[in-house]
């Protein structure tokens, strides 16, 4: 049961990170289509790409963590399909 709870937490974090990426990409697309106000910081716009890369790196780490959890479950004798999304 502990492994299942860990997996639920990882999945929730993955979903949250994916939502952040989608939100930020929509924001970038909106800025590219409609332009941006002069009071918006140019520095903020410059670092959007690095922010998106950071979120994508976080997704990769979460996927690795989920794989490690599946390995741990396998070692404990939990069937492979038990932890499927």
Short mmCIF file of N, CA and C in Angstrom, two decimals:
data_model
loop_
_atom_site.label_atom_id
_atom_site.label_comp_id
_atom_site.label_asym_id
_atom_site.label_seq_id
_atom_site.Cartn_x
_atom_site.Cartn_y
_atom_site.Cartn_z
N UNK A 1 0.82 -1.19 0.00
CA UNK A 1 0.00 0.00 0.00
C UNK A 1 0.87 1.27 0.00
N UNK A 2 2.01 1.20 0.67
CA UNK A 2 2.90 2.35 0.72
C UNK A 2 3.41 2.70 -0.68
N UNK A 3 3.72 1.69 -1.46
CA UNK A 3 4.21 1.91 -2.83
C UNK A 3 3.12 2.56 -3.67
N UNK A 4 1.89 2.11 -3.51
CA UNK A 4 0.77 2.68 -4.27
C UNK A 4 0.60 4.16 -3.92
N UNK A 5 0.74 4.51 -2.64
CA UNK A 5 0.63 5.90 -2.22
C UNK A 5 1.77 6.74 -2.79
N UNK A 6 2.97 6.18 -2.80
CA UNK A 6 4.12 6.89 -3.39
C UNK A 6 3.87 7.14 -4.87
N UNK A 7 3.32 6.12 -5.56
CA UNK A 7 3.07 6.28 -6.98
C UNK A 7 2.00 7.35 -7.22
N UNK A 8 0.98 7.37 -6.40
CA UNK A 8 -0.06 8.40 -6.54
C UNK A 8 0.53 9.79 -6.38
N UNK A 9 1.45 9.94 -5.42
CA UNK A 9 2.09 11.24 -5.21
C UNK A 9 2.94 11.62 -6.42
N UNK A 10 3.67 10.66 -6.99
CA UNK A 10 4.50 10.93 -8.17
C UNK A 10 3.61 11.31 -9.35
N UNK A 11 2.52 10.57 -9.54
CA UNK A 11 1.61 10.87 -10.65
C UNK A 11 1.00 12.26 -10.49
N UNK A 12 0.62 12.61 -9.26
CA UNK A 12 0.07 13.94 -9.01
C UNK A 12 1.09 15.02 -9.32
N UNK A 13 2.34 14.78 -8.97
CA UNK A 13 3.40 15.75 -9.25
C UNK A 13 3.66 15.85 -10.75
N UNK A 14 3.62 14.72 -11.45
CA UNK A 14 3.78 14.73 -12.91
C UNK A 14 2.65 15.53 -13.55
N UNK A 15 1.41 15.28 -13.12
CA UNK A 15 0.27 16.01 -13.67
C UNK A 15 0.39 17.51 -13.42
N UNK A 16 0.81 17.87 -12.21
CA UNK A 16 0.98 19.28 -11.87
C UNK A 16 2.05 19.93 -12.73
N UNK A 17 3.16 19.24 -12.94
CA UNK A 17 4.24 19.78 -13.76
C UNK A 17 3.79 19.93 -15.21
N UNK A 18 3.05 18.95 -15.72
CA UNK A 18 2.54 19.04 -17.09
C UNK A 18 1.58 20.22 -17.23
N UNK A 19 0.77 20.47 -16.21
CA UNK A 19 -0.15 21.62 -16.25
C UNK A 19 0.64 22.92 -16.25
N UNK A 20 1.72 23.00 -15.46
CA UNK A 20 2.55 24.20 -15.45
C UNK A 20 3.18 24.44 -16.81
N UNK A 21 3.65 23.38 -17.45
CA UNK A 21 4.25 23.50 -18.78
C UNK A 21 3.20 23.99 -19.78
N UNK A 22 2.01 23.38 -19.76
CA UNK A 22 0.95 23.80 -20.68
C UNK A 22 0.57 25.26 -20.46
N UNK A 23 0.45 25.66 -19.20
CA UNK A 23 0.09 27.04 -18.88
C UNK A 23 1.15 28.01 -19.40
N UNK A 24 2.41 27.69 -19.16
CA UNK A 24 3.48 28.58 -19.58
C UNK A 24 3.59 28.64 -21.10
N UNK A 25 3.38 27.51 -21.77
CA UNK A 25 3.42 27.51 -23.25
C UNK A 25 2.26 28.33 -23.82
N UNK A 26 1.08 28.22 -23.20
CA UNK A 26 -0.04 29.04 -23.66
C UNK A 26 0.26 30.52 -23.46
N UNK A 27 0.90 30.84 -22.34
CA UNK A 27 1.28 32.22 -22.07
C UNK A 27 2.27 32.73 -23.12
N UNK A 28 3.26 31.91 -23.46
CA UNK A 28 4.24 32.29 -24.47
C UNK A 28 3.57 32.47 -25.82
N UNK A 29 2.71 31.54 -26.20
CA UNK A 29 2.00 31.65 -27.48
C UNK A 29 1.16 32.91 -27.53
N UNK A 30 0.49 33.22 -26.43
CA UNK A 30 -0.32 34.43 -26.37
C UNK A 30 0.55 35.67 -26.56
N UNK A 31 1.72 35.67 -25.92
CA UNK A 31 2.62 36.81 -26.06
C UNK A 31 3.14 36.93 -27.49
N UNK A 32 3.42 35.80 -28.13
CA UNK A 32 3.92 35.84 -29.50
C UNK A 32 2.85 36.30 -30.48
N UNK A 33 1.61 35.91 -30.22
CA UNK A 33 0.52 36.28 -31.12
C UNK A 33 0.08 37.72 -30.90
N UNK A 34 -0.13 38.10 -29.64
CA UNK A 34 -0.72 39.40 -29.32
C UNK A 34 0.29 40.46 -28.90
N UNK A 35 1.54 40.07 -28.74
CA UNK A 35 2.53 41.02 -28.25
C UNK A 35 2.44 41.13 -26.74
N UNK A 36 3.23 42.00 -26.16
CA UNK A 36 3.21 42.18 -24.71
C UNK A 36 3.29 43.65 -24.38
N UNK A 37 2.83 43.98 -23.18
CA UNK A 37 2.81 45.36 -22.74
C UNK A 37 4.22 45.82 -22.38
N UNK A 38 4.44 47.11 -22.52
CA UNK A 38 5.77 47.67 -22.26
C UNK A 38 6.20 47.50 -20.81
N UNK A 39 5.24 47.38 -19.91
CA UNK A 39 5.61 47.24 -18.50
C UNK A 39 6.03 45.81 -18.14
N UNK A 40 5.90 44.91 -19.08
CA UNK A 40 6.32 43.53 -18.82
C UNK A 40 7.85 43.45 -18.93
N UNK A 41 8.45 42.80 -18.00
CA UNK A 41 9.91 42.75 -17.94
C UNK A 41 10.47 41.91 -19.09
N UNK A 42 11.43 42.48 -19.80
CA UNK A 42 12.10 41.76 -20.87
C UNK A 42 12.86 40.57 -20.28
N UNK A 43 13.42 40.75 -19.09
CA UNK A 43 14.15 39.65 -18.45
C UNK A 43 13.23 38.46 -18.19
N UNK A 44 12.00 38.76 -17.82
CA UNK A 44 11.03 37.68 -17.58
C UNK A 44 10.80 36.88 -18.86
N UNK A 45 10.71 37.57 -19.97
CA UNK A 45 10.49 36.90 -21.25
C UNK A 45 11.72 36.10 -21.67
N UNK A 46 12.90 36.60 -21.35
CA UNK A 46 14.13 35.91 -21.76
C UNK A 46 14.30 34.58 -21.05
N UNK A 47 13.80 34.47 -19.84
CA UNK A 47 14.02 33.26 -19.06
C UNK A 47 12.88 32.25 -19.16
N UNK A 48 11.91 32.51 -20.00
CA UNK A 48 10.81 31.56 -20.16
C UNK A 48 11.31 30.22 -20.71
N UNK A 49 12.23 30.27 -21.66
CA UNK A 49 12.75 29.03 -22.25
C UNK A 49 13.48 28.19 -21.21
N UNK A 50 14.29 28.84 -20.38
CA UNK A 50 15.00 28.07 -19.35
C UNK A 50 14.03 27.52 -18.31
N UNK A 51 12.97 28.26 -18.03
CA UNK A 51 11.94 27.78 -17.10
C UNK A 51 11.26 26.53 -17.66
N UNK A 52 10.94 26.56 -18.95
CA UNK A 52 10.31 25.40 -19.58
C UNK A 52 11.28 24.21 -19.60
N UNK A 53 12.55 24.46 -19.84
CA UNK A 53 13.54 23.38 -19.81
C UNK A 53 13.65 22.78 -18.41
N UNK A 54 13.57 23.64 -17.40
CA UNK A 54 13.62 23.17 -16.02
C UNK A 54 12.42 22.27 -15.71
N UNK A 55 11.24 22.67 -16.17
CA UNK A 55 10.05 21.85 -15.95
C UNK A 55 10.16 20.52 -16.68
N UNK A 56 10.68 20.54 -17.90
CA UNK A 56 10.86 19.28 -18.64
C UNK A 56 11.88 18.37 -17.95
N UNK A 57 12.93 18.95 -17.39
CA UNK A 57 13.90 18.16 -16.64
C UNK A 57 13.25 17.54 -15.41
N UNK A 58 12.36 18.30 -14.78
CA UNK A 58 11.65 17.79 -13.62
C UNK A 58 10.77 16.60 -14.02
N UNK A 59 10.14 16.69 -15.19
CA UNK A 59 9.33 15.57 -15.67
C UNK A 59 10.18 14.32 -15.88
N UNK A 60 11.36 14.50 -16.43
CA UNK A 60 12.26 13.36 -16.65
C UNK A 60 12.65 12.72 -15.33
N UNK A 61 12.98 13.55 -14.34
CA UNK A 61 13.35 13.02 -13.02
C UNK A 61 12.18 12.28 -12.37
N UNK A 62 10.98 12.81 -12.54
CA UNK A 62 9.80 12.15 -11.97
C UNK A 62 9.55 10.81 -12.66
N UNK A 63 9.77 10.76 -13.97
CA UNK A 63 9.60 9.49 -14.68
C UNK A 63 10.62 8.47 -14.19
N UNK A 64 11.85 8.91 -13.96
CA UNK A 64 12.88 8.01 -13.43
C UNK A 64 12.51 7.53 -12.03
N UNK A 65 11.98 8.44 -11.22
CA UNK A 65 11.55 8.08 -9.86
C UNK A 65 10.43 7.04 -9.91
N UNK A 66 9.54 7.21 -10.87
CA UNK A 66 8.44 6.26 -11.02
C UNK A 66 8.97 4.88 -11.45
N UNK A 67 9.95 4.87 -12.35
CA UNK A 67 10.56 3.60 -12.77
C UNK A 67 11.26 2.92 -11.59
N UNK A 68 11.95 3.70 -10.76
CA UNK A 68 12.60 3.14 -9.58
C UNK A 68 11.57 2.55 -8.62
N UNK A 69 10.43 3.21 -8.50
CA UNK A 69 9.36 2.71 -7.64
C UNK A 69 8.81 1.40 -8.19
N UNK A 70 8.69 1.31 -9.51
CA UNK A 70 8.22 0.06 -10.13
C UNK A 70 9.22 -1.07 -9.88
N UNK A 71 10.51 -0.75 -9.94
CA UNK A 71 11.54 -1.76 -9.64
C UNK A 71 11.44 -2.23 -8.19
N UNK A 72 11.23 -1.27 -7.29
CA UNK A 72 11.08 -1.61 -5.88
C UNK A 72 9.85 -2.50 -5.66
N UNK A 73 8.77 -2.19 -6.35
CA UNK A 73 7.55 -3.00 -6.24
C UNK A 73 7.80 -4.41 -6.76
N UNK A 74 8.53 -4.51 -7.85
CA UNK A 74 8.85 -5.82 -8.42
C UNK A 74 9.67 -6.66 -7.43
N UNK A 75 10.62 -6.02 -6.78
CA UNK A 75 11.44 -6.74 -5.79
C UNK A 75 10.61 -7.22 -4.61
N UNK A 76 9.54 -6.48 -4.30
CA UNK A 76 8.67 -6.87 -3.18
C UNK A 76 7.61 -7.87 -3.60
N UNK A 77 7.61 -8.24 -4.88
CA UNK A 77 6.67 -9.25 -5.36
C UNK A 77 5.33 -8.71 -5.79
N UNK A 78 5.23 -7.41 -5.98
CA UNK A 78 3.97 -6.81 -6.43
C UNK A 78 3.88 -7.00 -7.94
N UNK A 79 2.73 -7.45 -8.45
CA UNK A 79 2.59 -7.68 -9.89
C UNK A 79 2.81 -6.39 -10.69
N UNK A 80 3.38 -6.51 -11.90
CA UNK A 80 3.70 -5.32 -12.71
C UNK A 80 2.49 -4.43 -13.02
N UNK A 81 1.33 -4.99 -13.24
CA UNK A 81 0.15 -4.19 -13.58
C UNK A 81 -0.45 -3.43 -12.42
N UNK A 82 0.01 -3.68 -11.21
CA UNK A 82 -0.56 -3.05 -10.03
C UNK A 82 -0.33 -1.55 -10.01
N UNK A 83 0.79 -1.11 -10.54
CA UNK A 83 1.15 0.31 -10.48
C UNK A 83 0.87 1.05 -11.78
N UNK A 84 0.07 0.50 -12.61
CA UNK A 84 -0.21 1.20 -13.88
C UNK A 84 -1.15 2.36 -13.64
N UNK A 85 -0.97 3.38 -14.43
CA UNK A 85 -1.75 4.61 -14.33
C UNK A 85 -3.16 4.42 -14.77
#
